[in-house]
């Protein structure tokens, strides 16, 4: 059969060539042309109608286009094809618009991302239709119907359709006319020149349409995400807002905190004098700002770094560093009290020394602060300015009466704890993450408002030190962004330890002051009065947008922060942003990663994208919850055919021996390719374990890589190997197993 196909093709080509040489094709054509001419105006009208019918019925019209040039010549043929093709396209467009558009619009209305994409296509309709018509890649007859299903305006569609098809129409009609001349014995080789020109035009249009459509889609999806998060509306900034100063964040009389202040906000620091334009001006010296400044200076750039408060930002001073110091001390207290499970008995009752634990945290924090010190960055070649910086124009920053001219700038001012408009809360006094680490005496009863990561971490820690803790959330459960069964494990552990969690609680009022406060909270219609001596508010983050002069720099912003594209550029192409000020990933490692993207894109015209980042995160409760990539519902919404494997730690030897088997690992993957889409780990050291899964995702590996990776035994990370083994077993279908059995039987 395979050998007969070439023979058949050769025979057909031979027959065709024989027919051309022997049959009177030229005479037949001249007779047919004379007949068409004898019809007068009816001939072109019939061809127009046939073209319309073919377009509506999905029949490509290339043959009719060439035939029109052959029958009617260049001028008449061109007019016939333009009329037929445009009228046919409009008929198909309106058929789709009339019968199916309403259903598509209704479906899109229920999905914010598709709705935003549909609206964006409507706004950019002329450009998209024109480019697709110029490109030979996109099928003409299908696009008419597909575009009719979108929000493209009919007028824009008709005009763009007409203009976009003119070059290709002219070429095909010209080829037909040239064929007619060839049959008549006249040769014209200029068709090849026109064809080459149109080929390059079509190639350029194809590239352009891919770029334009991609940009439109990304912008539309970004707008949809912002609208979904309630962050698309531009907020009214309170220019009188005063950020918390380091006097509120630190114990200025403490030797360790004085050392930190000396490093990160030197009292006698003298700002340098600007000398020429900077390659990069960085506003904000948190993680994103420090990485941007150090990285750029290390590459030879002239860099200015501006900070009004403490270098190191939230992470060093009031976030990751102090909180993990406190969490570790609280874990030691918990382990000491529960050592009897391992046969360890103490003669005295173990008691946590809260003041000593906080002193340890301050000592370690002060030591770490040397890495973020103003002096260290000065030695790296960075001009460090201490004071309030704000934009004075699209390429100028003012600080303490000095003007800094820049080629590029980075906004890295971070975020702060969000405030709550609860009656009496401000008067009674409360802590946030910016002030809670100044405590030296353990609160007798701490009320934590909010049950997200920070709220749960500190609620559990203060309970382990010995505080009575009540955590209040208006949600159905704690840690609402995590998988429900993952959050349930943490909730169960907090319940065991004595943390009281009130869900669906609405705080009505706070009264009192000092150490005597009362919180009135309504839970399912019942109002409860809770007496406490300290309140900690952990209800999210708010970007530090105030006082930056963003309008003067033509930088747009919304309630979620500065608006950036996937390359971290703001609406001012000279200005970039990184970190909590512009990202929904409010993590130190996310700020670090985005700053590296900014350096490449701002200074070296690279095209690195934040959307390509694989971002893990971890909630440092006990057990920890770590996650990377998609959750299952998000993977399905993104169009993936998802499969999930979950392996519990009570099947892992090391977890059983450690007494830490209340947890699991879960991996989501694409059924067709096996590619890892995301995963969650619940374990005491989940934050350490998630990195293996992150690396596999960055390398675009399938779940099978977890099975083929050798893990040290015994370790809790073996849970990931078990997931890989589960994936490999799933591939061993009954049919495959039967084939293997036959093979092995034959080998015996």
mmCIF file of N, CA and C in Angstrom, residues 303-386:
data_model
loop_
_atom_site.group_PDB
_atom_site.id
_atom_site.type_symbol
_atom_site.label_atom_id
_atom_site.label_comp_id
_atom_site.label_asym_id
_atom_site.label_seq_id
_atom_site.Cartn_x
_atom_site.Cartn_y
_atom_site.Cartn_z
ATOM 1 N N UNK A 303 24.365 54.663 41.706
ATOM 2 C CA UNK A 303 23.104 54.358 42.372
ATOM 3 C C UNK A 303 22.907 55.251 43.583
ATOM 4 N N UNK A 304 21.672 55.715 43.769
ATOM 5 C CA UNK A 304 21.261 56.425 44.983
ATOM 6 C C UNK A 304 20.179 55.609 45.676
ATOM 7 N N UNK A 305 20.273 55.478 46.995
ATOM 8 C CA UNK A 305 19.309 54.736 47.804
ATOM 9 C C UNK A 305 18.742 55.671 48.855
ATOM 10 N N UNK A 306 17.404 55.770 48.895
ATOM 11 C CA UNK A 306 16.730 56.708 49.793
ATOM 12 C C UNK A 306 15.871 55.936 50.787
ATOM 13 N N UNK A 307 16.005 56.250 52.073
ATOM 14 C CA UNK A 307 15.185 55.624 53.114
ATOM 15 C C UNK A 307 14.841 56.656 54.181
ATOM 16 N N UNK A 308 13.559 56.751 54.524
ATOM 17 C CA UNK A 308 13.129 57.724 55.525
ATOM 18 C C UNK A 308 13.086 57.133 56.923
ATOM 19 N N UNK A 309 13.102 55.805 57.018
ATOM 20 C CA UNK A 309 12.964 55.176 58.328
ATOM 21 C C UNK A 309 14.195 54.312 58.612
ATOM 22 N N UNK A 310 14.041 53.013 58.644
ATOM 23 C CA UNK A 310 15.143 52.096 58.933
ATOM 24 C C UNK A 310 15.504 51.288 57.693
ATOM 25 N N UNK A 311 16.773 51.290 57.304
ATOM 26 C CA UNK A 311 17.200 50.383 56.251
ATOM 27 C C UNK A 311 16.916 48.950 56.703
ATOM 28 N N UNK A 312 16.585 48.107 55.764
ATOM 29 C CA UNK A 312 16.198 46.740 56.093
ATOM 30 C C UNK A 312 14.706 46.521 55.992
ATOM 31 N N UNK A 313 13.935 47.625 56.097
ATOM 32 C CA UNK A 313 12.495 47.545 55.907
ATOM 33 C C UNK A 313 11.802 46.636 56.898
ATOM 34 N N UNK A 314 10.626 46.179 56.524
ATOM 35 C CA UNK A 314 9.825 45.317 57.390
ATOM 36 C C UNK A 314 10.555 44.032 57.756
ATOM 37 N N UNK A 315 11.189 43.403 56.782
ATOM 38 C CA UNK A 315 11.762 42.075 57.003
ATOM 39 C C UNK A 315 12.720 42.068 58.186
ATOM 40 N N UNK A 316 13.685 42.946 58.172
ATOM 41 C CA UNK A 316 14.669 42.984 59.249
ATOM 42 C C UNK A 316 14.064 43.486 60.552
ATOM 43 N N UNK A 317 13.292 44.541 60.492
ATOM 44 C CA UNK A 317 12.943 45.282 61.697
ATOM 45 C C UNK A 317 11.659 44.833 62.375
ATOM 46 N N UNK A 318 10.617 44.557 61.587
ATOM 47 C CA UNK A 318 9.314 44.262 62.212
ATOM 48 C C UNK A 318 8.602 43.094 61.544
ATOM 49 N N UNK A 319 9.334 42.299 60.760
ATOM 50 C CA UNK A 319 8.679 41.218 60.033
ATOM 51 C C UNK A 319 9.357 39.882 60.224
ATOM 52 N N UNK A 320 9.973 39.390 59.159
ATOM 53 C CA UNK A 320 10.525 38.027 59.139
ATOM 54 C C UNK A 320 11.502 37.768 60.273
ATOM 55 N N UNK A 321 12.480 38.655 60.449
ATOM 56 C CA UNK A 321 13.550 38.390 61.409
ATOM 57 C C UNK A 321 13.026 38.345 62.844
ATOM 58 N N UNK A 322 12.358 39.391 63.349
ATOM 59 C CA UNK A 322 11.893 39.297 64.742
ATOM 60 C C UNK A 322 10.826 38.234 64.953
ATOM 61 N N UNK A 323 9.922 38.059 64.002
ATOM 62 C CA UNK A 323 8.846 37.078 64.203
ATOM 63 C C UNK A 323 9.400 35.665 64.269
ATOM 64 N N UNK A 324 10.388 35.351 63.418
ATOM 65 C CA UNK A 324 10.941 33.993 63.458
ATOM 66 C C UNK A 324 11.769 33.772 64.710
ATOM 67 N N UNK A 325 12.388 34.835 65.228
ATOM 68 C CA UNK A 325 13.078 34.712 66.503
ATOM 69 C C UNK A 325 12.115 34.386 67.627
ATOM 70 N N UNK A 326 10.965 35.049 67.629
ATOM 71 C CA UNK A 326 9.949 34.802 68.648
ATOM 72 C C UNK A 326 9.340 33.412 68.468
ATOM 73 N N UNK A 327 9.043 33.032 67.224
ATOM 74 C CA UNK A 327 8.448 31.720 66.954
ATOM 75 C C UNK A 327 9.379 30.598 67.409
ATOM 76 N N UNK A 328 10.677 30.760 67.152
ATOM 77 C CA UNK A 328 11.618 29.708 67.551
ATOM 78 C C UNK A 328 11.686 29.574 69.070
ATOM 79 N N UNK A 329 11.687 30.688 69.773
ATOM 80 C CA UNK A 329 11.717 30.627 71.234
ATOM 81 C C UNK A 329 10.441 29.990 71.776
ATOM 82 N N UNK A 330 9.295 30.328 71.177
ATOM 83 C CA UNK A 330 8.026 29.747 71.617
ATOM 84 C C UNK A 330 7.992 28.248 71.342
ATOM 85 N N UNK A 331 8.584 27.828 70.238
ATOM 86 C CA UNK A 331 8.634 26.404 69.928
ATOM 87 C C UNK A 331 9.499 25.661 70.948
ATOM 88 N N UNK A 332 10.600 26.275 71.372
ATOM 89 C CA UNK A 332 11.453 25.652 72.389
ATOM 90 C C UNK A 332 10.687 25.478 73.697
ATOM 91 N N UNK A 333 9.897 26.500 74.063
ATOM 92 C CA UNK A 333 9.093 26.396 75.286
ATOM 93 C C UNK A 333 8.079 25.267 75.166
ATOM 94 N N UNK A 334 7.448 25.152 73.998
ATOM 95 C CA UNK A 334 6.456 24.097 73.774
ATOM 96 C C UNK A 334 7.110 22.721 73.840
ATOM 97 N N UNK A 335 8.260 22.565 73.177
ATOM 98 C CA UNK A 335 8.945 21.273 73.168
ATOM 99 C C UNK A 335 9.391 20.876 74.572
ATOM 100 N N UNK A 336 9.826 21.862 75.357
ATOM 101 C CA UNK A 336 10.272 21.563 76.716
ATOM 102 C C UNK A 336 9.127 21.034 77.566
ATOM 103 N N UNK A 337 7.966 21.636 77.420
ATOM 104 C CA UNK A 337 6.817 21.205 78.222
ATOM 105 C C UNK A 337 6.294 19.841 77.777
ATOM 106 N N UNK A 338 6.568 19.458 76.532
ATOM 107 C CA UNK A 338 6.045 18.200 76.006
ATOM 108 C C UNK A 338 7.130 17.147 75.824
ATOM 109 N N UNK A 339 8.249 17.313 76.540
ATOM 110 C CA UNK A 339 9.363 16.381 76.377
ATOM 111 C C UNK A 339 9.075 15.021 76.975
ATOM 112 N N UNK A 340 8.096 14.921 77.897
ATOM 113 C CA UNK A 340 7.801 13.632 78.532
ATOM 114 C C UNK A 340 7.379 12.573 77.514
ATOM 115 N N UNK A 341 6.822 13.000 76.381
ATOM 116 C CA UNK A 341 6.430 12.049 75.335
ATOM 117 C C UNK A 341 7.627 11.242 74.851
ATOM 118 N N UNK A 342 8.822 11.853 74.957
ATOM 119 C CA UNK A 342 10.044 11.194 74.484
ATOM 120 C C UNK A 342 10.851 10.601 75.648
ATOM 121 N N UNK A 343 10.213 10.520 76.811
ATOM 122 C CA UNK A 343 10.884 9.927 77.963
ATOM 123 C C UNK A 343 11.790 10.877 78.704
ATOM 124 N N UNK A 344 11.633 12.173 78.446
ATOM 125 C CA UNK A 344 12.462 13.177 79.120
ATOM 126 C C UNK A 344 11.630 13.794 80.241
ATOM 127 N N UNK A 345 12.106 13.670 81.490
ATOM 128 C CA UNK A 345 11.377 14.189 82.647
ATOM 129 C C UNK A 345 12.222 15.253 83.340
ATOM 130 N N UNK A 346 11.572 16.371 83.675
ATOM 131 C CA UNK A 346 12.253 17.471 84.359
ATOM 132 C C UNK A 346 11.786 17.530 85.799
ATOM 133 N N UNK A 347 12.727 17.818 86.714
ATOM 134 C CA UNK A 347 12.366 17.891 88.122
ATOM 135 C C UNK A 347 11.569 19.145 88.438
ATOM 136 N N UNK A 348 11.765 20.192 87.642
ATOM 137 C CA UNK A 348 11.045 21.450 87.873
ATOM 138 C C UNK A 348 10.107 21.714 86.703
ATOM 139 N N UNK A 349 9.068 22.465 86.991
ATOM 140 C CA UNK A 349 8.104 22.808 85.950
ATOM 141 C C UNK A 349 8.746 23.778 84.966
ATOM 142 N N UNK A 350 8.755 23.417 83.695
ATOM 143 C CA UNK A 350 9.342 24.279 82.675
ATOM 144 C C UNK A 350 8.518 25.552 82.531
ATOM 145 N N UNK A 351 9.196 26.701 82.533
ATOM 146 C CA UNK A 351 8.506 27.979 82.431
ATOM 147 C C UNK A 351 9.230 28.869 81.439
ATOM 148 N N UNK A 352 8.492 29.472 80.545
ATOM 149 C CA UNK A 352 9.080 30.339 79.532
ATOM 150 C C UNK A 352 9.377 31.713 80.117
ATOM 151 N N UNK A 353 10.560 32.235 79.805
ATOM 152 C CA UNK A 353 10.951 33.586 80.219
ATOM 153 C C UNK A 353 10.765 34.499 79.009
ATOM 154 N N UNK A 354 9.607 35.132 78.935
ATOM 155 C CA UNK A 354 9.266 35.944 77.768
ATOM 156 C C UNK A 354 10.252 37.082 77.581
ATOM 157 N N UNK A 355 10.605 37.758 78.641
ATOM 158 C CA UNK A 355 11.522 38.893 78.534
ATOM 159 C C UNK A 355 12.869 38.453 77.979
ATOM 160 N N UNK A 356 13.368 37.275 78.430
ATOM 161 C CA UNK A 356 14.650 36.772 77.932
ATOM 162 C C UNK A 356 14.543 36.396 76.461
ATOM 163 N N UNK A 357 13.406 35.804 76.064
ATOM 164 C CA UNK A 357 13.210 35.436 74.660
ATOM 165 C C UNK A 357 13.202 36.674 73.771
ATOM 166 N N UNK A 358 12.559 37.742 74.219
ATOM 167 C CA UNK A 358 12.517 38.973 73.422
ATOM 168 C C UNK A 358 13.889 39.634 73.370
ATOM 169 N N UNK A 359 14.648 39.542 74.480
ATOM 170 C CA UNK A 359 16.005 40.100 74.480
ATOM 171 C C UNK A 359 16.886 39.343 73.501
ATOM 172 N N UNK A 360 16.733 38.021 73.455
ATOM 173 C CA UNK A 360 17.482 37.218 72.488
ATOM 174 C C UNK A 360 17.150 37.649 71.072
ATOM 175 N N UNK A 361 15.860 37.835 70.804
ATOM 176 C CA UNK A 361 15.448 38.265 69.467
ATOM 177 C C UNK A 361 16.093 39.603 69.112
ATOM 178 N N UNK A 362 16.087 40.568 70.021
ATOM 179 C CA UNK A 362 16.659 41.882 69.735
ATOM 180 C C UNK A 362 18.165 41.797 69.500
ATOM 181 N N UNK A 363 18.840 40.926 70.258
ATOM 182 C CA UNK A 363 20.284 40.761 70.093
ATOM 183 C C UNK A 363 20.616 40.180 68.716
ATOM 184 N N UNK A 364 19.892 39.155 68.326
ATOM 185 C CA UNK A 364 20.154 38.535 67.028
ATOM 186 C C UNK A 364 19.784 39.477 65.884
ATOM 187 N N UNK A 365 18.689 40.183 66.045
ATOM 188 C CA UNK A 365 18.267 41.145 65.011
ATOM 189 C C UNK A 365 19.319 42.232 64.823
ATOM 190 N N UNK A 366 19.868 42.720 65.911
ATOM 191 C CA UNK A 366 20.895 43.761 65.817
ATOM 192 C C UNK A 366 22.131 43.244 65.087
ATOM 193 N N UNK A 367 22.494 41.974 65.338
ATOM 194 C CA UNK A 367 23.638 41.408 64.639
ATOM 195 C C UNK A 367 23.396 41.287 63.145
ATOM 196 N N UNK A 368 22.191 40.860 62.784
ATOM 197 C CA UNK A 368 21.846 40.720 61.362
ATOM 198 C C UNK A 368 21.802 42.085 60.674
ATOM 199 N N UNK A 369 21.480 43.136 61.425
ATOM 200 C CA UNK A 369 21.300 44.474 60.834
ATOM 201 C C UNK A 369 22.567 45.000 60.179
ATOM 202 N N UNK A 370 23.726 44.478 60.525
ATOM 203 C CA UNK A 370 24.959 44.941 59.891
ATOM 204 C C UNK A 370 24.924 44.721 58.379
ATOM 205 N N UNK A 371 24.231 43.663 57.943
ATOM 206 C CA UNK A 371 24.165 43.369 56.502
ATOM 207 C C UNK A 371 23.368 44.438 55.745
ATOM 208 N N UNK A 372 22.452 45.112 56.455
ATOM 209 C CA UNK A 372 21.598 46.116 55.814
ATOM 210 C C UNK A 372 21.999 47.534 56.190
ATOM 211 N N UNK A 373 23.156 47.713 56.779
ATOM 212 C CA UNK A 373 23.537 49.015 57.336
ATOM 213 C C UNK A 373 23.863 50.033 56.248
ATOM 214 N N UNK A 374 23.678 51.295 56.601
ATOM 215 C CA UNK A 374 23.994 52.385 55.684
ATOM 216 C C UNK A 374 25.475 52.393 55.339
ATOM 217 N N UNK A 375 26.309 52.104 56.329
ATOM 218 C CA UNK A 375 27.752 52.114 56.094
ATOM 219 C C UNK A 375 28.160 51.023 55.111
ATOM 220 N N UNK A 376 27.569 49.846 55.251
ATOM 221 C CA UNK A 376 27.901 48.758 54.326
ATOM 222 C C UNK A 376 27.547 49.135 52.893
ATOM 223 N N UNK A 377 26.388 49.751 52.701
ATOM 224 C CA UNK A 377 25.984 50.109 51.337
ATOM 225 C C UNK A 377 26.816 51.262 50.797
ATOM 226 N N UNK A 378 27.259 52.148 51.681
ATOM 227 C CA UNK A 378 28.166 53.197 51.220
ATOM 228 C C UNK A 378 29.460 52.574 50.694
ATOM 229 N N UNK A 379 29.967 51.551 51.385
ATOM 230 C CA UNK A 379 31.188 50.881 50.946
ATOM 231 C C UNK A 379 30.980 50.114 49.644
ATOM 232 N N UNK A 380 29.727 49.724 49.365
ATOM 233 C CA UNK A 380 29.427 49.048 48.097
ATOM 234 C C UNK A 380 29.374 50.021 46.921
ATOM 235 N N UNK A 381 29.483 51.314 47.216
ATOM 236 C CA UNK A 381 29.448 52.312 46.155
ATOM 237 C C UNK A 381 28.101 52.972 45.959
ATOM 238 N N UNK A 382 27.185 52.782 46.896
ATOM 239 C CA UNK A 382 25.848 53.355 46.800
ATOM 240 C C UNK A 382 25.810 54.678 47.567
ATOM 241 N N UNK A 383 25.232 55.705 46.967
ATOM 242 C CA UNK A 383 24.985 56.963 47.677
ATOM 243 C C UNK A 383 23.728 56.793 48.523
ATOM 244 N N UNK A 384 23.885 56.735 49.841
ATOM 245 C CA UNK A 384 22.764 56.500 50.749
ATOM 246 C C UNK A 384 22.257 57.829 51.282
ATOM 247 N N UNK A 385 20.962 58.073 51.066
ATOM 248 C CA UNK A 385 20.308 59.293 51.550
ATOM 249 C C UNK A 385 19.299 58.911 52.630
ATOM 250 N N UNK A 386 19.421 59.494 53.793
ATOM 251 C CA UNK A 386 18.454 59.287 54.869
ATOM 252 C C UNK A 386 17.502 60.470 54.873
#
